[in-house]
CSV table of C-alpha atoms in Angstrom, one decimal:
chain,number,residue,atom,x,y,z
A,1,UNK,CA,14.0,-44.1,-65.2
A,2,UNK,CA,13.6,-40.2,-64.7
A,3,UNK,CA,10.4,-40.5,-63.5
A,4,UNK,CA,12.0,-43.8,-60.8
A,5,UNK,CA,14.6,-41.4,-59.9
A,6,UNK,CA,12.0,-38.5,-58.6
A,7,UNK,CA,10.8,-41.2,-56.1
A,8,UNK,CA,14.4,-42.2,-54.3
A,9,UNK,CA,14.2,-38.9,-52.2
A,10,UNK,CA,10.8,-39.7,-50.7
A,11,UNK,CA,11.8,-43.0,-50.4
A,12,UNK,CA,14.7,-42.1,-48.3
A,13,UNK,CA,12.4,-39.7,-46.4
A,14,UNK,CA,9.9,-41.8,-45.6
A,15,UNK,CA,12.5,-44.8,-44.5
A,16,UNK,CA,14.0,-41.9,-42.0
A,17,UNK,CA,10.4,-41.4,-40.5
A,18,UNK,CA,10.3,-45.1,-40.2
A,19,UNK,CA,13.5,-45.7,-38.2
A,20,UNK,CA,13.4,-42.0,-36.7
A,21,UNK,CA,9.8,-43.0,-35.0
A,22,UNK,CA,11.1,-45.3,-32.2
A,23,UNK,CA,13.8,-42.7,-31.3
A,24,UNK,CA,11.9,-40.0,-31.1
A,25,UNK,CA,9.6,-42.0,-28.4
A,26,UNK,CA,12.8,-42.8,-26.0
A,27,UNK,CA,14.3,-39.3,-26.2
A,28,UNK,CA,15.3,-38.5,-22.6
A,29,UNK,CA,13.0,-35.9,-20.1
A,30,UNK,CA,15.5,-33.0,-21.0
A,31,UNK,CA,14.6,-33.4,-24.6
A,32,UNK,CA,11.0,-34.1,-24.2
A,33,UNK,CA,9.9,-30.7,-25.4
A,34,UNK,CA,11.3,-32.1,-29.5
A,35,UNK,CA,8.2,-34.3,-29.3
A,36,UNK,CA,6.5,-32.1,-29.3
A,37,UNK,CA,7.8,-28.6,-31.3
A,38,UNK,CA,9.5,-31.2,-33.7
A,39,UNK,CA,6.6,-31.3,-35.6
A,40,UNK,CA,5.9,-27.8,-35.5
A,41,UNK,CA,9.1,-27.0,-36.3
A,42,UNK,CA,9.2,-28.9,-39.5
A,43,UNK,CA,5.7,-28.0,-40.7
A,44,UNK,CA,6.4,-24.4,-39.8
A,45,UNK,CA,9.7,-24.7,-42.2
A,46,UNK,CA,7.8,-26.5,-45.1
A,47,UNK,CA,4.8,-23.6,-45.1
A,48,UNK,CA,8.0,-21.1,-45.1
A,49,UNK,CA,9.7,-23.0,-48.1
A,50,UNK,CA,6.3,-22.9,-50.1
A,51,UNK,CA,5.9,-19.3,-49.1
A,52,UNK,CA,9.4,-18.5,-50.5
A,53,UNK,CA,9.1,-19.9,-53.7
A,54,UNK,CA,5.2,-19.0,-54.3
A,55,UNK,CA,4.1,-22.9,-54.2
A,56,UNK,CA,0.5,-22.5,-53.3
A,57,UNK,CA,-0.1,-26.6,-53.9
A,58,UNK,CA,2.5,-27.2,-51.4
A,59,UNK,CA,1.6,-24.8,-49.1
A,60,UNK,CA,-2.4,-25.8,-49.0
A,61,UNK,CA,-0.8,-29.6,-48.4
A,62,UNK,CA,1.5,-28.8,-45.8
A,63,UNK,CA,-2.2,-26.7,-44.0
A,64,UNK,CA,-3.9,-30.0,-44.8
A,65,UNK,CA,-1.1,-32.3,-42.5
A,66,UNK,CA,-1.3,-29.5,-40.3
A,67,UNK,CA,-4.8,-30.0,-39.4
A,68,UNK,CA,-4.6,-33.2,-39.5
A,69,UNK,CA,-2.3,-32.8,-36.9
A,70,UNK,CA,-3.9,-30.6,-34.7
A,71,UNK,CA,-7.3,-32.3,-34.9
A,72,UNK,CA,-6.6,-35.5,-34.1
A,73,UNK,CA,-4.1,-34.0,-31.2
A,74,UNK,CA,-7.0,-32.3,-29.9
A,75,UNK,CA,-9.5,-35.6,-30.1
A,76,UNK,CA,-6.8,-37.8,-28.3
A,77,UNK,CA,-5.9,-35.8,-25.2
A,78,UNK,CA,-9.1,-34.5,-24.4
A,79,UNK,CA,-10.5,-37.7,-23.2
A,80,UNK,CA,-13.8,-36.9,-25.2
A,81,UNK,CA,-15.9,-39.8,-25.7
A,82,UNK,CA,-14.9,-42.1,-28.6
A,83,UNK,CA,-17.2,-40.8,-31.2
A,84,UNK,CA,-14.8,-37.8,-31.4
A,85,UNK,CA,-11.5,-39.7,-32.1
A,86,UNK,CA,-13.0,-42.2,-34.3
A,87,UNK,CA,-14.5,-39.3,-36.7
A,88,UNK,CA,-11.4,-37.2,-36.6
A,89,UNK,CA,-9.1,-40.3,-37.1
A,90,UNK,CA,-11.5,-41.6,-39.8
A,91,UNK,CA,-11.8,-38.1,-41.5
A,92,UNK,CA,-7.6,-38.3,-41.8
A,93,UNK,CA,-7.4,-41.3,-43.4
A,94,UNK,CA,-10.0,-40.5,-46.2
A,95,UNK,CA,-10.0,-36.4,-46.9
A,96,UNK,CA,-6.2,-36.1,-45.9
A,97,UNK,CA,-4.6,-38.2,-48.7
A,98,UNK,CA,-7.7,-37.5,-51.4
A,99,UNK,CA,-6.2,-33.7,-50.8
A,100,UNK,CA,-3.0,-34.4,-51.3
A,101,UNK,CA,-3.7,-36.2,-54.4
A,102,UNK,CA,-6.0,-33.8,-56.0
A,103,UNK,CA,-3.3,-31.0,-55.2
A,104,UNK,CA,-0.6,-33.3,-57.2
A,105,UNK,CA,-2.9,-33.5,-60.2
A,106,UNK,CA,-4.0,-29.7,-60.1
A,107,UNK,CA,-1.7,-27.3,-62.0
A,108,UNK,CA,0.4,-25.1,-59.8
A,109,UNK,CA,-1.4,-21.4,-59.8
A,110,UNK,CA,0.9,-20.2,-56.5
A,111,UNK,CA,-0.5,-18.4,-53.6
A,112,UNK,CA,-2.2,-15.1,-54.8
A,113,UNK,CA,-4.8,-16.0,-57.0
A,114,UNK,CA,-8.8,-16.9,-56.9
A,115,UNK,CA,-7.6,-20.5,-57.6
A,116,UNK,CA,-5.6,-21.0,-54.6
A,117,UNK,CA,-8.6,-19.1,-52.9
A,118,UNK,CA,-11.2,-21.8,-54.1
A,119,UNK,CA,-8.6,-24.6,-53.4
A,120,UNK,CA,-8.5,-22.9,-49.4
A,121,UNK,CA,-11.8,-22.9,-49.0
A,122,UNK,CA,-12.7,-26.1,-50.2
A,123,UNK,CA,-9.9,-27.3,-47.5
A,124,UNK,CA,-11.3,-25.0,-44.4
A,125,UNK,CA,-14.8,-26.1,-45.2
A,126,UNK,CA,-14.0,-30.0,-44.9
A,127,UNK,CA,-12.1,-29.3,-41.6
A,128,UNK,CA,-14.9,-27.6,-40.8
A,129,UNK,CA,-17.7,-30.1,-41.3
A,130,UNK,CA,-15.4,-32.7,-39.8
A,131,UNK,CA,-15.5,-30.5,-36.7
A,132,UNK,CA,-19.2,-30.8,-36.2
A,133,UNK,CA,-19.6,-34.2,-37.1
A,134,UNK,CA,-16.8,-35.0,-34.4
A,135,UNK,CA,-18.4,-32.3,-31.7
A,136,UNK,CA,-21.9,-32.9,-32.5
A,137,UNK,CA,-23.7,-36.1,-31.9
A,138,UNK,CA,-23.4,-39.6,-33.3
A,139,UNK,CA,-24.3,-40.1,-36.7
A,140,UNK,CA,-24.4,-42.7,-39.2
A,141,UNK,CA,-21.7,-40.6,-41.5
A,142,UNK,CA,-18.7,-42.2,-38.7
A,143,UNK,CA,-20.4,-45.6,-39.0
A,144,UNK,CA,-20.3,-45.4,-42.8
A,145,UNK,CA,-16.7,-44.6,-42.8
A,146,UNK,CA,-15.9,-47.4,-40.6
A,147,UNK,CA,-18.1,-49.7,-43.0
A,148,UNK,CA,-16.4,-51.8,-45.8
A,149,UNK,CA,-18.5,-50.9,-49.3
A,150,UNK,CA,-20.4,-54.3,-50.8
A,151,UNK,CA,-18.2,-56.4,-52.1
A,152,UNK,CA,-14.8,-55.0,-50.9
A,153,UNK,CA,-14.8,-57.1,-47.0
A,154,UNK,CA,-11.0,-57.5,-47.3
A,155,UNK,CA,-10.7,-53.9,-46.7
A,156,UNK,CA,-11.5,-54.5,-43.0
A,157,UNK,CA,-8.8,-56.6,-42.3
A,158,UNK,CA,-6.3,-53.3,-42.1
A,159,UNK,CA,-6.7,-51.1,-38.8
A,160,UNK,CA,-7.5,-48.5,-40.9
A,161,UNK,CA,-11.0,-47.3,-42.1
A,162,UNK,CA,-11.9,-49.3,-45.3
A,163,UNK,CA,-12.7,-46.4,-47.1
A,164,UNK,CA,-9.2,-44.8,-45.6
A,165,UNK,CA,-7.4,-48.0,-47.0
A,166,UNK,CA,-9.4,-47.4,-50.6
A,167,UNK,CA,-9.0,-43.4,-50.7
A,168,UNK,CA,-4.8,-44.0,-49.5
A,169,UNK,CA,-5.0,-46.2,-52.4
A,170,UNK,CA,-6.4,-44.4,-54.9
A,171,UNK,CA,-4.6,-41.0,-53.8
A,172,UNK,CA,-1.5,-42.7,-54.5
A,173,UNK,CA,-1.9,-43.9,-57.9
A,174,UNK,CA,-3.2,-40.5,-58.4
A,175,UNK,CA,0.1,-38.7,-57.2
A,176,UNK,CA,2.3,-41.2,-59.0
A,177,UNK,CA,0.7,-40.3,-62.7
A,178,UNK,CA,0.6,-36.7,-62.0
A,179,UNK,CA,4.6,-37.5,-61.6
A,180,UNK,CA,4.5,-39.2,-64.6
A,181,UNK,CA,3.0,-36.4,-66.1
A,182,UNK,CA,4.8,-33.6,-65.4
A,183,UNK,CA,8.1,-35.2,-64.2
A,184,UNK,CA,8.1,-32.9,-61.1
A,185,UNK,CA,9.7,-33.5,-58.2
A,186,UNK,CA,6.5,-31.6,-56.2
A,187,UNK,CA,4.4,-34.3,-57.2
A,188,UNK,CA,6.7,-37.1,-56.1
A,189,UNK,CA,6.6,-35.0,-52.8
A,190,UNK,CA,3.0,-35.6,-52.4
A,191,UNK,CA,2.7,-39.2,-53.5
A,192,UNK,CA,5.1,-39.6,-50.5
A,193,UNK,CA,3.6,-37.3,-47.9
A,194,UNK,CA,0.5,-39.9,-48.9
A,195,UNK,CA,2.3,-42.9,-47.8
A,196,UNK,CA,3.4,-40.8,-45.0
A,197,UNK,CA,-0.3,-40.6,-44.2
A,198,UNK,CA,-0.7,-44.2,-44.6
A,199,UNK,CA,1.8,-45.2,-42.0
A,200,UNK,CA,1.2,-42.5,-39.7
A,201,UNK,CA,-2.8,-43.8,-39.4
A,202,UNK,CA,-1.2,-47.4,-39.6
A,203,UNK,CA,0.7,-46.5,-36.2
A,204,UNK,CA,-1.3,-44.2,-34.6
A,205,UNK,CA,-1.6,-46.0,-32.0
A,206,UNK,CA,2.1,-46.2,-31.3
A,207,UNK,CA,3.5,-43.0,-29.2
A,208,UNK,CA,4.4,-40.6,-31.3
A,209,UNK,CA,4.9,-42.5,-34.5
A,210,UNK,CA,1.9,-39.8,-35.8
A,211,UNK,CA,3.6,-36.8,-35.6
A,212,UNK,CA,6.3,-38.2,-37.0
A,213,UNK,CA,5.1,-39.3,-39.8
A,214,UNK,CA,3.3,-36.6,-40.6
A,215,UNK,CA,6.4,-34.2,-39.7
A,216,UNK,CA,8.3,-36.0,-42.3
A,217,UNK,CA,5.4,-35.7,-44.8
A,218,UNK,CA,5.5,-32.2,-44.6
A,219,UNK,CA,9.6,-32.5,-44.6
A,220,UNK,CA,9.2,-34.6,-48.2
A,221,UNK,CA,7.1,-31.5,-49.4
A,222,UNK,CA,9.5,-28.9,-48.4
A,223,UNK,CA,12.5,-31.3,-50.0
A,224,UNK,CA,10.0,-31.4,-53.3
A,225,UNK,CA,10.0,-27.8,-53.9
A,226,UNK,CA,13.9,-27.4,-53.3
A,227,UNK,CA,14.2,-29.9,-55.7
A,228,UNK,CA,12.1,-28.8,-58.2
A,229,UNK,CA,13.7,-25.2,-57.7
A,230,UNK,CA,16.9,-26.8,-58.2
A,231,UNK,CA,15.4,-28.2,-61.5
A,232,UNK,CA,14.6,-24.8,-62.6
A,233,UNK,CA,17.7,-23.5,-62.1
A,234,UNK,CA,19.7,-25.8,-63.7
A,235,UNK,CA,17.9,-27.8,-66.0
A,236,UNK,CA,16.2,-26.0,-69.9
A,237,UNK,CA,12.6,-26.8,-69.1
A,238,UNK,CA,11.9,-26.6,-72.7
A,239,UNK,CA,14.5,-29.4,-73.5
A,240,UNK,CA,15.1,-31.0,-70.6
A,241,UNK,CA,19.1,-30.9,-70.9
A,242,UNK,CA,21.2,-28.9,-67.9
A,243,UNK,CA,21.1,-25.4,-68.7
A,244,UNK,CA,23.8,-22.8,-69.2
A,245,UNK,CA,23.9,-22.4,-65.3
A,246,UNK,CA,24.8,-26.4,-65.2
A,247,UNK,CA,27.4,-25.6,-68.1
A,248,UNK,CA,28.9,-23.1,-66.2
A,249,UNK,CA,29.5,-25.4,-63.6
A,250,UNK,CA,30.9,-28.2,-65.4
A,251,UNK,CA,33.2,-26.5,-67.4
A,252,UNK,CA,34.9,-25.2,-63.5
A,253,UNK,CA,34.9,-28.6,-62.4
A,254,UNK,CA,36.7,-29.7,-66.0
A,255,UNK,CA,40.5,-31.3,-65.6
A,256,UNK,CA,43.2,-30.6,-68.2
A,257,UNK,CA,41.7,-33.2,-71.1
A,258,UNK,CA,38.6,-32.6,-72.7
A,259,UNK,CA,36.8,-31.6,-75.6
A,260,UNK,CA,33.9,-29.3,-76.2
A,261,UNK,CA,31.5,-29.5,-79.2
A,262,UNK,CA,29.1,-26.4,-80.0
A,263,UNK,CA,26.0,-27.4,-81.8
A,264,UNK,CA,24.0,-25.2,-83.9
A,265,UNK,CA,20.3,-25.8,-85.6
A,266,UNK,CA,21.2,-24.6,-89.3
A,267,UNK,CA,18.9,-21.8,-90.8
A,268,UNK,CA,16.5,-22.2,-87.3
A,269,UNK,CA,14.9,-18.5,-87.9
A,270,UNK,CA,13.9,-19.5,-91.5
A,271,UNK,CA,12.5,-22.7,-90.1
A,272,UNK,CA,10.4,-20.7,-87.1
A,273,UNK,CA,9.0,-18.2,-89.4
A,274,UNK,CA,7.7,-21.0,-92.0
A,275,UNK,CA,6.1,-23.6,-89.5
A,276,UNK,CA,5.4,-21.4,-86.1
A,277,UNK,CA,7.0,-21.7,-83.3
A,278,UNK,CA,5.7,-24.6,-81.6
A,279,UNK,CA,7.1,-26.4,-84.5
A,280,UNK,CA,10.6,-25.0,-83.6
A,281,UNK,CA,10.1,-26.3,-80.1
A,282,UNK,CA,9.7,-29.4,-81.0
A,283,UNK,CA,12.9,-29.5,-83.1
A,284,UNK,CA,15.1,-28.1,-80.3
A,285,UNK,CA,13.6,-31.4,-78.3
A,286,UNK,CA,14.3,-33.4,-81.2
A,287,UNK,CA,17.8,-32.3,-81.0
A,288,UNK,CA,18.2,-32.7,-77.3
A,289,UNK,CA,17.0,-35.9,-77.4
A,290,UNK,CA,19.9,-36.7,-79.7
A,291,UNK,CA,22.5,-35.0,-77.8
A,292,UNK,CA,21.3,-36.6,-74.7
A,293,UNK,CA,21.9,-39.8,-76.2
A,294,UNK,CA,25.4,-39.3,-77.9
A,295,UNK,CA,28.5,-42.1,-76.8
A,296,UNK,CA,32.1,-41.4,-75.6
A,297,UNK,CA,30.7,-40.3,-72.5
A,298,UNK,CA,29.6,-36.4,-73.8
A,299,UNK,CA,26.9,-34.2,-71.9
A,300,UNK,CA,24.3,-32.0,-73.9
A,301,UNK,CA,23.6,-28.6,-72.3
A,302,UNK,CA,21.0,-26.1,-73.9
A,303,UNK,CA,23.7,-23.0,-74.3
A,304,UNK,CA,21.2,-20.6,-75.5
A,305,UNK,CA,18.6,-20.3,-78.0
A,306,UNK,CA,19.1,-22.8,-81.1
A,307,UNK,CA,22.5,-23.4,-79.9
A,308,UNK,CA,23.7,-26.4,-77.4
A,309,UNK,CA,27.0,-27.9,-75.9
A,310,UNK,CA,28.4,-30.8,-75.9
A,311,UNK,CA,31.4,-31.5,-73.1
A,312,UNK,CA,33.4,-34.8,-73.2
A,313,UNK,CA,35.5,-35.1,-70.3
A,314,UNK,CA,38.8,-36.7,-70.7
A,315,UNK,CA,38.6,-37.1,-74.5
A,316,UNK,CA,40.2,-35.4,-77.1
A,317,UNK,CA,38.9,-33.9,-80.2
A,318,UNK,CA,40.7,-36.6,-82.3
A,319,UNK,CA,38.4,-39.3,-79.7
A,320,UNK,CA,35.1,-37.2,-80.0
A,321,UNK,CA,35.2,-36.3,-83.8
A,322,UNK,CA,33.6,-39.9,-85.0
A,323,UNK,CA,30.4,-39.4,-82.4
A,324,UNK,CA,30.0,-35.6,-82.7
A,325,UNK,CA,29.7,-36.9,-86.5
A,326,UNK,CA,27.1,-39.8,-86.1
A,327,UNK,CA,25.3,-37.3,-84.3
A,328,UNK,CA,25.2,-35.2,-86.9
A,329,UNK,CA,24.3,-37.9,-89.2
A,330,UNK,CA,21.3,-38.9,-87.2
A,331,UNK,CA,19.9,-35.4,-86.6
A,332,UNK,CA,20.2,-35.0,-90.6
A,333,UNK,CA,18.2,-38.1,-91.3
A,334,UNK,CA,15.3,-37.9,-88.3
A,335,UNK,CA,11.8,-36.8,-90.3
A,336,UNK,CA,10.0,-35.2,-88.4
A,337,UNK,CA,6.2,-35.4,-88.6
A,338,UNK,CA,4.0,-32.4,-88.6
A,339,UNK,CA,0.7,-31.2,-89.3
A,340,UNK,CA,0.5,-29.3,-92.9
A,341,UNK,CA,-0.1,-26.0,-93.0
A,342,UNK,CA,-3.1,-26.4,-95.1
A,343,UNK,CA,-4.8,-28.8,-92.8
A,344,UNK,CA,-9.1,-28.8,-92.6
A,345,UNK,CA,-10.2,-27.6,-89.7
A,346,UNK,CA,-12.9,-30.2,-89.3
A,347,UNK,CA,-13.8,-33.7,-90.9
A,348,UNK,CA,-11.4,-36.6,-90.1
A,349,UNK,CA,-8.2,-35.3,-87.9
A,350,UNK,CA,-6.5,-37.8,-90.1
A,351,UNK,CA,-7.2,-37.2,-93.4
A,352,UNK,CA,-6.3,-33.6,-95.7
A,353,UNK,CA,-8.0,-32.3,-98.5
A,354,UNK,CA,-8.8,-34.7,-101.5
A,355,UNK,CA,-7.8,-38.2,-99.5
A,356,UNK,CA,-4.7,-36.8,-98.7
A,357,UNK,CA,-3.1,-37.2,-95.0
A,358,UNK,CA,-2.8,-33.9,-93.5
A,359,UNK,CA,0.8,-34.6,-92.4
A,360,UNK,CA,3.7,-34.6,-93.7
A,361,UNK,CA,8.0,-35.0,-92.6
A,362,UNK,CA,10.5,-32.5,-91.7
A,363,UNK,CA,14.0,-32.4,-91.4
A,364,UNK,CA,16.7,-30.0,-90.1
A,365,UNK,CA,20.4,-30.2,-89.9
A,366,UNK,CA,23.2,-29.0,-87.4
A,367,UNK,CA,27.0,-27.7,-87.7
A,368,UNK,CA,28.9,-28.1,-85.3
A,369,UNK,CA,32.2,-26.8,-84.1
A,370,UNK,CA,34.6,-29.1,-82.0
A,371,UNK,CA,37.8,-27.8,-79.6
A,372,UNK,CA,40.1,-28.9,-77.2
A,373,UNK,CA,42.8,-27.3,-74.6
A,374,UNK,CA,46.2,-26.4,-76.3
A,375,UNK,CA,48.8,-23.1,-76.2
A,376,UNK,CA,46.3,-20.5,-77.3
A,377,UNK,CA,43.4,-22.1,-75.8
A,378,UNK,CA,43.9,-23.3,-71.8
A,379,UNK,CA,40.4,-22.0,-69.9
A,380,UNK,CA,37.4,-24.2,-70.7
A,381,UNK,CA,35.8,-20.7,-71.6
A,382,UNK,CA,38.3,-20.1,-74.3
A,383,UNK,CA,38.1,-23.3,-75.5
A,384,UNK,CA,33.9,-23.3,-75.3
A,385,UNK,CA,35.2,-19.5,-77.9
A,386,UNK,CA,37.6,-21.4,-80.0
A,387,UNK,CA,34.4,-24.2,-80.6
A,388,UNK,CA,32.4,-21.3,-81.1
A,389,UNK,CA,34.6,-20.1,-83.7
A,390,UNK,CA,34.9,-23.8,-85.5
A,391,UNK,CA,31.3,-23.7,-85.6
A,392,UNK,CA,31.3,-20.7,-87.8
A,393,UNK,CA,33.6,-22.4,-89.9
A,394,UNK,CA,31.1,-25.1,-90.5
A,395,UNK,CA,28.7,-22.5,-91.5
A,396,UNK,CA,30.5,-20.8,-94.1
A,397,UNK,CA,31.9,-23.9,-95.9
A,398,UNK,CA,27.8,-24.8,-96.1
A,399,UNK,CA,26.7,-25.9,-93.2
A,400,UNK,CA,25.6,-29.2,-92.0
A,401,UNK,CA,29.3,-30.6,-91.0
A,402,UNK,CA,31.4,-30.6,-88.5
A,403,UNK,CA,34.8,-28.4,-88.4
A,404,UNK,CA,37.4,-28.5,-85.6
């Protein structure tokens, strides 16, 4: 469902191009001139939102749609002979989405580095052989990418190139695993800047549905980087809960009845030093994941190291008390599978020394300190102290419990 939800925005993007594309073609003489800056406009604000937040991926895709749009701007208003149009318009549909796709399943390596050096290049150079194929003469390369491979004749049924049709195809399940992957919102960004690319060589032949759709495929990548900025800011990217910032937030926006829980990994340092770190990460997820889940309406946040927050809005501490505990319950009882320490480097991944499995179960526990609003106690911030304060208690009648 996460991974659904990174998807609506595009969707709602690319729906906006859709009905935005007839409008834009009946705007009155007086307003002509947005025809044709709109685009610019928008691409020229996506490049500076990439810029600002050091997205190299985004930026390099929002140069791709820009070339895109230039070249086959140029070809159509030159009134050059066909082969021109045809090799520029076919060179969209198949390098213009396989670009975007590769650039959702690279890793993000911003704008300064030999990376995004070798990811430029490799985008100029393509422009540039698509420039002499299109300005030199006729060659069989156009008629090959007008051709539908052996075996796949259905592909010439769509307007668009057949290997356009295969390579928008392909790009897109490409983009929508590299979401999957890293549940970012950049990626969603580019799988829809894809089918942006698919409708806008769909209806190129409709006035100015192109620059539209590529305008708003450059918008969805500008909107993809805010988002995942917005992500950053305000979600743990270890954990994946809202982070202190989000807290912070919630606890201003908090009416007079609630309760707040504090939640703390018992004896975590003792636990980091014996199985590594990377073990400890994966006991803070494990507990996130719990907290995520708990009832009565309550909201994990990652407070701060080891420690997290729960917030139940319009409970009380008397309502909360029976969850925070099957929480704690649940947490106690999880095993956790790891790798022993004295695992063999080599031989069979799933076998230890002498026959025995190299793995073996973890546990951890958490205390927990509960609060609500009363006489000594009306700000959510000293009721998050006075939870604070319970959750000592908790530690120092042995841990493992919760105390109010």
């Amino acid at each position: 469902m996460k991974v659904a939800w990174l998807f609506v925005t595009p969707a709602l993007v690319v729906l906006a191009a859709y009905l935005a594309a007839p409008w834009v073609a009946d705007l009155p003489p007086e307003l002509a001139g947005l025809q044709k800056l709109g685009p610019v406009a928008v691409l020229a604000f996506a490049a500076a939102i990439a810029i600002a937040f050091n997205r190299g991926r985004v930026l390099l895709g929002v140069l791709a749609l820009s070339i895109a749009y230039t070249g086959l701007h140029l070809a159509w208003n030159e009134g050059i002979d066909d082969h021109a149009p045809l090799t520029v318009y076919a060179a969209i549909a198949i390098l213009l989405p396989l670009n975007l796709s590769v650039l959702a399943l690279l890793k993000e390596r911003g704008l300064s580095s030999r990376w995004g050096a070798r990811r430029l290049g490799a985008i100029v150079l393509q422009a540039a052989a698509v420039l002499a194929l299109a300005t030199g003469r006729p060659t069989a390369v156009t008629q090959a990418a007008w051709a539908a491979p052996a075996g796949l004749a259905w592909l010439g049924a769509s307007p668009i190139p057949p290997l356009g049709v295969l390579a928008l195809s392909l790009s897109f399940i490409g983009a929508v695993v590299a979401t999957w992957l890293r549940r970012s919102a950049i990626e969603a960004g580019l799988a829809g800047a894809i089918v942006a690319v698919a409708l806008a060589v769909h209806e190129v032949t409709v006035p100015l549905a192109f620059e539209v759709f590529i305008a708003f495929g450059g918008m969805m990548l500008a909107v993809g980087v805010l988002q995942d900025a917005y992500r950053l800011a305000f979600r743990d990217e270890l954990t994946g809960l809202p982070s202190r910032r989000a807290l912070n937030e919630r606890l201003a926006a908090l009416g007079d009845r609630y309760a707040i829980a504090m939640v703390d990994v018992d004896h975590f340092k003792q636990f980091n030093d014996r199985w590594g770190h990377d073990v400890g990460d994966q006991v803070l997820k494990m507990v996130a994941a719990h907290l995520e889940h708990v009832s009565a309406g309550g909201r994990g946040y990652r407070y701060g190291g080891e420690e997290f927050t729960l917030v139940f809005s319009g409970r009380s501490v008397r309502d909360v008390l029976p969850h925070v505990e099957a929480v704690r319950d649940a947490i106690e009882r999880y095993a956790m599978a790891i790798r022993a320490p004295d695992r063999p480097k080599k031989g069979d991944a799933r076998r230890g020394r002498g026959g025995r499995s190299d793995r073996q179960t973890v546990s951890v526990t958490v205390s927990i300190g509960v609060a609500e609003p009363d006489g000594r106690n009306a700000s959510p911030e000293s009721v998050v102290r006075a939870a604070d304060a319970a959750l000592y208690r908790a530690k120092e009648k042995g841990r493992n419990q919760v105390s109010r």
